[in-house]
Short mmCIF file of C-alpha atoms in Angstrom, two decimals:
data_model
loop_
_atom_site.label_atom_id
_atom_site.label_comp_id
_atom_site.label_asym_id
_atom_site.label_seq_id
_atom_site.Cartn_x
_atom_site.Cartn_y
_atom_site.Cartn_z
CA UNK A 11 -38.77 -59.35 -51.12
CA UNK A 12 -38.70 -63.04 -52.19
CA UNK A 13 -36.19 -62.36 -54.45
CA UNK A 14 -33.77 -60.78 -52.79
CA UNK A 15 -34.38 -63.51 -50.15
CA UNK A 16 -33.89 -66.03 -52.28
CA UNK A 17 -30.62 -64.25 -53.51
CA UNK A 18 -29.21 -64.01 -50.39
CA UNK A 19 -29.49 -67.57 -49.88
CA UNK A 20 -28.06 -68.35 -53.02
CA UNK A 21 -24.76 -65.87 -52.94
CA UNK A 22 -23.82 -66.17 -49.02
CA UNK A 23 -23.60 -69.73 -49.20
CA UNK A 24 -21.60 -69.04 -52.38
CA UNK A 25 -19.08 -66.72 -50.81
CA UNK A 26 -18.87 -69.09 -47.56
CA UNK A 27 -17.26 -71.98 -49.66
CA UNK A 28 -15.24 -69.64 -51.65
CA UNK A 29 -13.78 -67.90 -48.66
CA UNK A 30 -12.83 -71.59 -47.12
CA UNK A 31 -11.79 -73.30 -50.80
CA UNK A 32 -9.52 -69.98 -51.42
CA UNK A 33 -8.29 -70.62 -47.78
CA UNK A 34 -7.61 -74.00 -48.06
CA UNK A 35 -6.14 -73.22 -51.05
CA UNK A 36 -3.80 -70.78 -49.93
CA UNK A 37 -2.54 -73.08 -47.21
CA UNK A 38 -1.50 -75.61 -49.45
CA UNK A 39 0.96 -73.31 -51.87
CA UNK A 40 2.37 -71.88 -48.78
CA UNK A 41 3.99 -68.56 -48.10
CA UNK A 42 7.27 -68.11 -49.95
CA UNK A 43 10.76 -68.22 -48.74
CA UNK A 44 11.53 -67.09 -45.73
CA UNK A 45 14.00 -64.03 -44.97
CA UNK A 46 17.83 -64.35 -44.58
CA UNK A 47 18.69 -64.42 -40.19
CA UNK A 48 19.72 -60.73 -39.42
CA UNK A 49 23.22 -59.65 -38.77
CA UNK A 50 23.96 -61.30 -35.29
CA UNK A 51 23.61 -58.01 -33.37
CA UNK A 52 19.94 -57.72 -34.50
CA UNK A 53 18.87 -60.94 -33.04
CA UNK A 54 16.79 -61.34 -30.06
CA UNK A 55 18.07 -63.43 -26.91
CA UNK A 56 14.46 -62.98 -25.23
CA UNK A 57 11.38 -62.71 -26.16
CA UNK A 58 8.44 -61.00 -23.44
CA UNK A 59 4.81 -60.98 -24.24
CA UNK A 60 2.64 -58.91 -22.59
CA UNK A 61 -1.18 -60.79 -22.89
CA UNK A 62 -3.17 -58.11 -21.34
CA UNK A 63 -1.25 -55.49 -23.25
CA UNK A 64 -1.29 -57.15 -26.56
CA UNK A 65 2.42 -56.38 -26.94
CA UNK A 66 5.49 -58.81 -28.03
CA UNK A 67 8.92 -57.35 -27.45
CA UNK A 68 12.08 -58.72 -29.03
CA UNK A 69 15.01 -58.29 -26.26
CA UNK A 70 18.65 -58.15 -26.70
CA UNK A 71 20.24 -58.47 -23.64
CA UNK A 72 17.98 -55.71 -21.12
CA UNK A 73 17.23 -53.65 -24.55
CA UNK A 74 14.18 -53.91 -26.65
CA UNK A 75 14.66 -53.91 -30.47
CA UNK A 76 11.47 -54.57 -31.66
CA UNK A 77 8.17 -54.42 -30.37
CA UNK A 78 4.87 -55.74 -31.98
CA UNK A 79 0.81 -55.57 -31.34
CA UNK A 80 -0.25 -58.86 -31.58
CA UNK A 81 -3.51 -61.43 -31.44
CA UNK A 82 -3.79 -64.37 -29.36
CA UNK A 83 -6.27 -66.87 -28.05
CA UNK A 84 -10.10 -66.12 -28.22
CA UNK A 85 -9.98 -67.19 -24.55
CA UNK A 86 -6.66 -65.07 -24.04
CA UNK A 87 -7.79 -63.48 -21.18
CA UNK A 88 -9.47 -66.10 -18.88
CA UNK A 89 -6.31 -66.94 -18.19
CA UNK A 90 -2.98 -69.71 -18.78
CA UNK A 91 -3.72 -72.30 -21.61
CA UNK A 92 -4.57 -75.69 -19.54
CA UNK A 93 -5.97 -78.11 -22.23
CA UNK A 94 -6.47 -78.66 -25.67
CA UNK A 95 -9.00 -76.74 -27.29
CA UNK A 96 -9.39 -74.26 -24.76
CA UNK A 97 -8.40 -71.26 -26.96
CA UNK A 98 -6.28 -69.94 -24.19
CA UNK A 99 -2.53 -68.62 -24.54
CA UNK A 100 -0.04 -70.31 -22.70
CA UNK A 101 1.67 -68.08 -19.76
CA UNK A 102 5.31 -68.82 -18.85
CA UNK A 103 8.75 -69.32 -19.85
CA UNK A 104 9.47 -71.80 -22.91
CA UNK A 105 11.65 -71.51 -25.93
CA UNK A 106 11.03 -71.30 -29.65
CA UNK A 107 12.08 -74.81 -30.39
CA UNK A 108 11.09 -75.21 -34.40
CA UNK A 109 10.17 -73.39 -37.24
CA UNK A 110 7.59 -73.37 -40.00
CA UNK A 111 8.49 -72.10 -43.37
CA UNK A 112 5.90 -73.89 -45.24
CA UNK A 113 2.81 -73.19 -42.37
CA UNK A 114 -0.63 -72.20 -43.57
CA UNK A 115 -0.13 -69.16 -41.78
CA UNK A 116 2.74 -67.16 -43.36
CA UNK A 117 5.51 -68.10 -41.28
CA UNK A 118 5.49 -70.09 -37.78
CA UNK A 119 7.67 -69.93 -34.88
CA UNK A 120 7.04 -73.10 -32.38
CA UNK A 121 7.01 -72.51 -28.61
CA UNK A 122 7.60 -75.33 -26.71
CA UNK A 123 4.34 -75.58 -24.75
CA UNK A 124 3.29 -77.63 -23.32
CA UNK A 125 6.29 -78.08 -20.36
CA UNK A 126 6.10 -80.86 -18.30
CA UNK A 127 3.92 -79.16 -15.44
CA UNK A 128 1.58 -78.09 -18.10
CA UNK A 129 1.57 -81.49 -19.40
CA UNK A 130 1.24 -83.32 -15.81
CA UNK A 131 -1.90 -80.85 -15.24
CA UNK A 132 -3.39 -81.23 -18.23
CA UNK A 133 -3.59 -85.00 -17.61
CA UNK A 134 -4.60 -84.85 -14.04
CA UNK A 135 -7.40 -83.01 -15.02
CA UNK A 136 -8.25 -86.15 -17.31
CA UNK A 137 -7.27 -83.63 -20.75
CA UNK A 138 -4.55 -83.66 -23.11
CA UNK A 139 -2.43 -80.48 -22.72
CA UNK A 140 -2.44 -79.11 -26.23
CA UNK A 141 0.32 -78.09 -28.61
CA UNK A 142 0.79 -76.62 -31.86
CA UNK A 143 1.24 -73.24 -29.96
CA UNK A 144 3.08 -70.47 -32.51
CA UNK A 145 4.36 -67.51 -33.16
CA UNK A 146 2.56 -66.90 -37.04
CA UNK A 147 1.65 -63.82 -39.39
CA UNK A 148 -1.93 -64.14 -41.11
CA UNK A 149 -3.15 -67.07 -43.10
CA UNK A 150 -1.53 -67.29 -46.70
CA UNK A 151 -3.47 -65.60 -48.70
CA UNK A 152 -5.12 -63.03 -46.02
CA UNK A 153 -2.29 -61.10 -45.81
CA UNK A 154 -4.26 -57.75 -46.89
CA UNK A 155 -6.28 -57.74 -43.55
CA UNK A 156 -2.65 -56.49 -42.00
CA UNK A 157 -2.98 -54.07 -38.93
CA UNK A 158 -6.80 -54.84 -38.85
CA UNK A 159 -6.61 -58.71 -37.66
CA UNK A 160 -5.51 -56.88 -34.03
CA UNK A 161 -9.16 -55.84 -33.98
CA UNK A 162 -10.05 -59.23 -31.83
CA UNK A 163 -8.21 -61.91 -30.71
CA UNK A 164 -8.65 -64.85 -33.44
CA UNK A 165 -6.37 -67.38 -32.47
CA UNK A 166 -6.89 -71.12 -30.91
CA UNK A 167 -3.72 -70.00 -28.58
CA UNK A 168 -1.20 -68.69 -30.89
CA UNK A 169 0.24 -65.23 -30.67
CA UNK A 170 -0.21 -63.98 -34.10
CA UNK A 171 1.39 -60.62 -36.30
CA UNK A 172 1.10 -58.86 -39.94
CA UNK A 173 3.17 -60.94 -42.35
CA UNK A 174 5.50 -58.26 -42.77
CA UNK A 175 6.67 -58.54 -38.73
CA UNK A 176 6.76 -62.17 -39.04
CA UNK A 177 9.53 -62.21 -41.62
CA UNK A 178 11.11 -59.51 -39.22
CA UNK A 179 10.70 -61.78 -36.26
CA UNK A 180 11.72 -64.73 -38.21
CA UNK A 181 15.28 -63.35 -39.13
CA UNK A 182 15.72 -61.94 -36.19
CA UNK A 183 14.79 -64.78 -33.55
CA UNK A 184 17.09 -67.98 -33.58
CA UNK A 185 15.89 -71.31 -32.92
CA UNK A 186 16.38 -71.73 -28.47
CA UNK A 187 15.21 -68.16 -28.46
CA UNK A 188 13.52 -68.24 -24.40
CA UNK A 189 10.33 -66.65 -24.57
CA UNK A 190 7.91 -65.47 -21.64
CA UNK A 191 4.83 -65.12 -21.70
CA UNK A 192 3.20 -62.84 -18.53
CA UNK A 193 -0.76 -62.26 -18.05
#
Protein backbone atom coordinates (compact mmCIF):
# COMPACT_ATOMS: atom_id res chain seq x y z
CA UNK A 1 0.00 0.00 0.00
CA UNK A 2 2.95 2.36 0.69
CA UNK A 3 4.08 1.93 -2.54
CA UNK A 4 1.52 2.58 -4.57
CA UNK A 5 1.00 5.61 -2.26
CA UNK A 6 4.10 6.77 -2.67
CA UNK A 7 3.66 6.32 -6.55
CA UNK A 8 0.80 8.22 -6.75
CA UNK A 9 2.45 11.04 -5.23
CA UNK A 10 5.26 10.83 -7.37
CA UNK A 11 3.35 10.47 -11.01
CA UNK A 12 0.21 12.93 -10.36
CA UNK A 13 2.35 15.66 -9.52
CA UNK A 14 4.28 14.57 -12.64
CA UNK A 15 1.36 14.66 -15.01
CA UNK A 16 0.04 18.07 -13.31
CA UNK A 17 3.17 20.03 -14.59
CA UNK A 18 3.20 18.24 -17.80
CA UNK A 19 -0.41 18.95 -18.56
CA UNK A 20 0.30 22.91 -17.72
CA UNK A 21 4.13 22.99 -19.42
CA UNK A 22 2.45 21.19 -22.67
CA UNK A 23 -0.30 23.91 -22.26
CA UNK A 24 1.76 26.67 -21.92
CA UNK A 25 3.56 25.36 -24.52
CA UNK A 26 0.95 25.07 -26.94
CA UNK A 27 -0.11 28.65 -26.37
CA UNK A 28 3.00 30.02 -27.31
CA UNK A 29 3.34 28.26 -31.06
CA UNK A 30 -0.17 29.22 -31.64
CA UNK A 31 -2.81 27.73 -33.84
CA UNK A 32 -2.00 28.02 -37.54
CA UNK A 33 -3.37 30.24 -40.15
CA UNK A 34 -6.56 31.11 -40.10
CA UNK A 35 -9.24 30.23 -42.96
CA UNK A 36 -9.88 32.39 -46.10
CA UNK A 37 -13.51 34.86 -45.27
CA UNK A 38 -16.36 32.86 -47.04
CA UNK A 39 -17.97 33.91 -50.23
CA UNK A 40 -19.96 37.11 -49.14
CA UNK A 41 -23.33 35.32 -49.15
CA UNK A 42 -22.11 32.92 -46.40
CA UNK A 43 -21.33 35.57 -43.95
CA UNK A 44 -23.24 36.31 -40.93
CA UNK A 45 -24.79 39.94 -40.30
CA UNK A 46 -25.94 38.74 -36.65
CA UNK A 47 -24.94 36.71 -34.34
CA UNK A 48 -27.73 35.33 -31.31
CA UNK A 49 -26.62 33.31 -28.40
CA UNK A 50 -28.85 31.51 -26.53
CA UNK A 51 -27.04 31.09 -22.69
CA UNK A 52 -29.56 28.86 -21.20
CA UNK A 53 -29.74 26.83 -24.38
CA UNK A 54 -26.11 26.56 -25.02
CA UNK A 55 -26.72 27.47 -28.66
CA UNK A 56 -24.86 30.21 -31.01
CA UNK A 57 -26.61 30.92 -34.28
CA UNK A 58 -24.96 32.65 -37.21
CA UNK A 59 -27.84 34.93 -38.94
CA UNK A 60 -28.03 36.26 -42.36
CA UNK A 61 -30.55 38.64 -42.57
CA UNK A 62 -33.87 36.67 -40.52
CA UNK A 63 -32.15 33.17 -41.72
CA UNK A 64 -29.89 31.03 -39.69
CA UNK A 65 -26.85 29.48 -41.48
CA UNK A 66 -25.10 28.00 -38.88
CA UNK A 67 -25.80 26.99 -35.55
CA UNK A 68 -23.31 25.77 -32.81
CA UNK A 69 -23.40 24.10 -29.05
CA UNK A 70 -21.19 26.03 -27.19
CA UNK A 71 -19.43 26.58 -23.48
CA UNK A 72 -19.41 29.66 -21.59
CA UNK A 73 -18.73 31.05 -18.16
CA UNK A 74 -18.51 28.67 -15.08
CA UNK A 75 -20.91 31.24 -13.55
CA UNK A 76 -22.96 31.34 -16.94
CA UNK A 77 -26.04 30.95 -15.42
CA UNK A 78 -26.20 33.25 -12.31
CA UNK A 79 -26.70 35.63 -14.59
CA UNK A 80 -25.08 38.98 -16.90
CA UNK A 81 -21.21 39.32 -16.46
CA UNK A 82 -20.87 42.48 -13.93
CA UNK A 83 -17.12 42.45 -12.91
CA UNK A 84 -13.95 41.06 -13.52
CA UNK A 85 -13.39 37.71 -12.46
CA UNK A 86 -16.80 36.80 -11.97
CA UNK A 87 -16.85 33.95 -14.55
CA UNK A 88 -20.13 35.17 -15.84
CA UNK A 89 -21.08 35.70 -19.68
CA UNK A 90 -21.94 38.96 -20.70
CA UNK A 91 -25.82 39.39 -21.85
CA UNK A 92 -26.61 42.00 -24.51
CA UNK A 93 -25.96 43.49 -27.75
CA UNK A 94 -22.17 44.29 -28.72
CA UNK A 95 -20.16 43.67 -31.81
CA UNK A 96 -17.18 41.51 -32.65
CA UNK A 97 -14.72 44.33 -32.76
CA UNK A 98 -11.10 42.33 -33.19
CA UNK A 99 -9.71 39.23 -33.95
CA UNK A 100 -7.14 36.77 -32.66
CA UNK A 101 -5.24 34.65 -35.04
CA UNK A 102 -2.36 33.98 -32.87
CA UNK A 103 -4.69 33.38 -29.34
CA UNK A 104 -3.83 30.51 -27.04
CA UNK A 105 -7.08 29.24 -27.77
CA UNK A 106 -7.30 28.28 -31.48
CA UNK A 107 -8.81 31.21 -32.90
CA UNK A 108 -10.53 34.34 -31.02
CA UNK A 109 -13.26 36.54 -31.96
CA UNK A 110 -13.41 39.83 -29.54
CA UNK A 111 -16.81 41.10 -28.35
CA UNK A 112 -16.83 44.40 -27.33
CA UNK A 113 -17.86 44.02 -23.68
CA UNK A 114 -17.72 45.77 -21.62
CA UNK A 115 -20.26 48.83 -23.07
CA UNK A 116 -20.33 51.82 -21.32
CA UNK A 117 -23.33 50.85 -18.90
CA UNK A 118 -21.47 47.76 -18.11
CA UNK A 119 -18.49 49.75 -17.52
CA UNK A 120 -20.32 52.65 -15.39
CA UNK A 121 -21.78 49.61 -13.17
CA UNK A 122 -18.94 47.85 -12.81
CA UNK A 123 -17.27 50.93 -11.25
CA UNK A 124 -20.13 52.00 -9.13
CA UNK A 125 -20.01 48.88 -7.57
CA UNK A 126 -16.26 49.83 -6.68
CA UNK A 127 -15.02 46.77 -9.55
CA UNK A 128 -13.44 46.94 -12.77
CA UNK A 129 -15.84 45.64 -15.48
CA UNK A 130 -13.76 42.97 -17.14
CA UNK A 131 -12.77 42.35 -20.74
CA UNK A 132 -11.02 39.93 -22.76
CA UNK A 133 -14.54 38.43 -23.52
CA UNK A 134 -14.28 35.97 -26.90
CA UNK A 135 -15.60 33.99 -29.17
CA UNK A 136 -12.56 30.92 -29.15
CA UNK A 137 -12.28 27.07 -30.13
CA UNK A 138 -10.23 24.90 -27.48
CA UNK A 139 -6.79 25.68 -26.22
CA UNK A 140 -3.95 24.92 -28.86
CA UNK A 141 -3.03 21.83 -28.38
CA UNK A 142 -6.46 20.36 -26.76
CA UNK A 143 -8.09 20.26 -29.78
CA UNK A 144 -8.85 16.31 -29.45
CA UNK A 145 -11.31 16.93 -26.47
CA UNK A 146 -13.76 18.32 -29.51
CA UNK A 147 -17.58 17.74 -28.87
CA UNK A 148 -16.71 16.64 -25.23
CA UNK A 149 -15.51 20.23 -23.79
CA UNK A 150 -19.65 21.01 -24.03
CA UNK A 151 -19.79 18.59 -21.11
CA UNK A 152 -19.51 21.77 -18.52
CA UNK A 153 -19.13 25.16 -18.93
CA UNK A 154 -15.19 25.95 -18.60
CA UNK A 155 -14.83 29.36 -19.49
CA UNK A 156 -13.91 32.70 -17.34
CA UNK A 157 -16.86 34.35 -19.64
CA UNK A 158 -16.06 33.42 -23.09
CA UNK A 159 -18.38 31.53 -25.34
CA UNK A 160 -16.24 28.79 -26.55
CA UNK A 161 -16.57 25.94 -29.78
CA UNK A 162 -14.57 22.78 -31.36
CA UNK A 163 -11.71 24.19 -33.40
CA UNK A 164 -13.19 23.01 -36.44
CA UNK A 165 -16.47 25.61 -35.95
CA UNK A 166 -14.16 28.28 -35.02
CA UNK A 167 -12.41 28.37 -38.37
CA UNK A 168 -16.10 28.13 -39.74
CA UNK A 169 -17.16 31.04 -37.63
CA UNK A 170 -14.04 32.85 -38.32
CA UNK A 171 -14.54 32.98 -42.21
CA UNK A 172 -17.78 33.46 -41.98
CA UNK A 173 -18.19 36.43 -39.35
CA UNK A 174 -16.66 39.90 -40.41
CA UNK A 175 -15.14 42.20 -38.10
CA UNK A 176 -18.58 44.80 -36.81
CA UNK A 177 -20.47 41.54 -36.88
CA UNK A 178 -23.51 42.72 -33.91
CA UNK A 179 -23.85 39.99 -31.65
CA UNK A 180 -26.59 39.34 -28.83
CA UNK A 181 -26.33 37.65 -26.24
CA UNK A 182 -29.99 36.63 -24.37
CA UNK A 183 -30.19 34.62 -20.88
Amino acid sequence: MRIILRNIFIVLPAVIISVFVYTKLMAKIGSGSPPPDAPLEQRADLIRVYKAERRMVLLRGDAPISTYRISLGTAADEGPKQREGDEKTPEGRYEIDWRNPQSMAHLSLHISYPSPDNRRNAEAGGFPPGGNIMIHGLPNGWGLVGNAHQLWDWTDGCIAVTNSEMRDIWARVPNHTPIEIVP
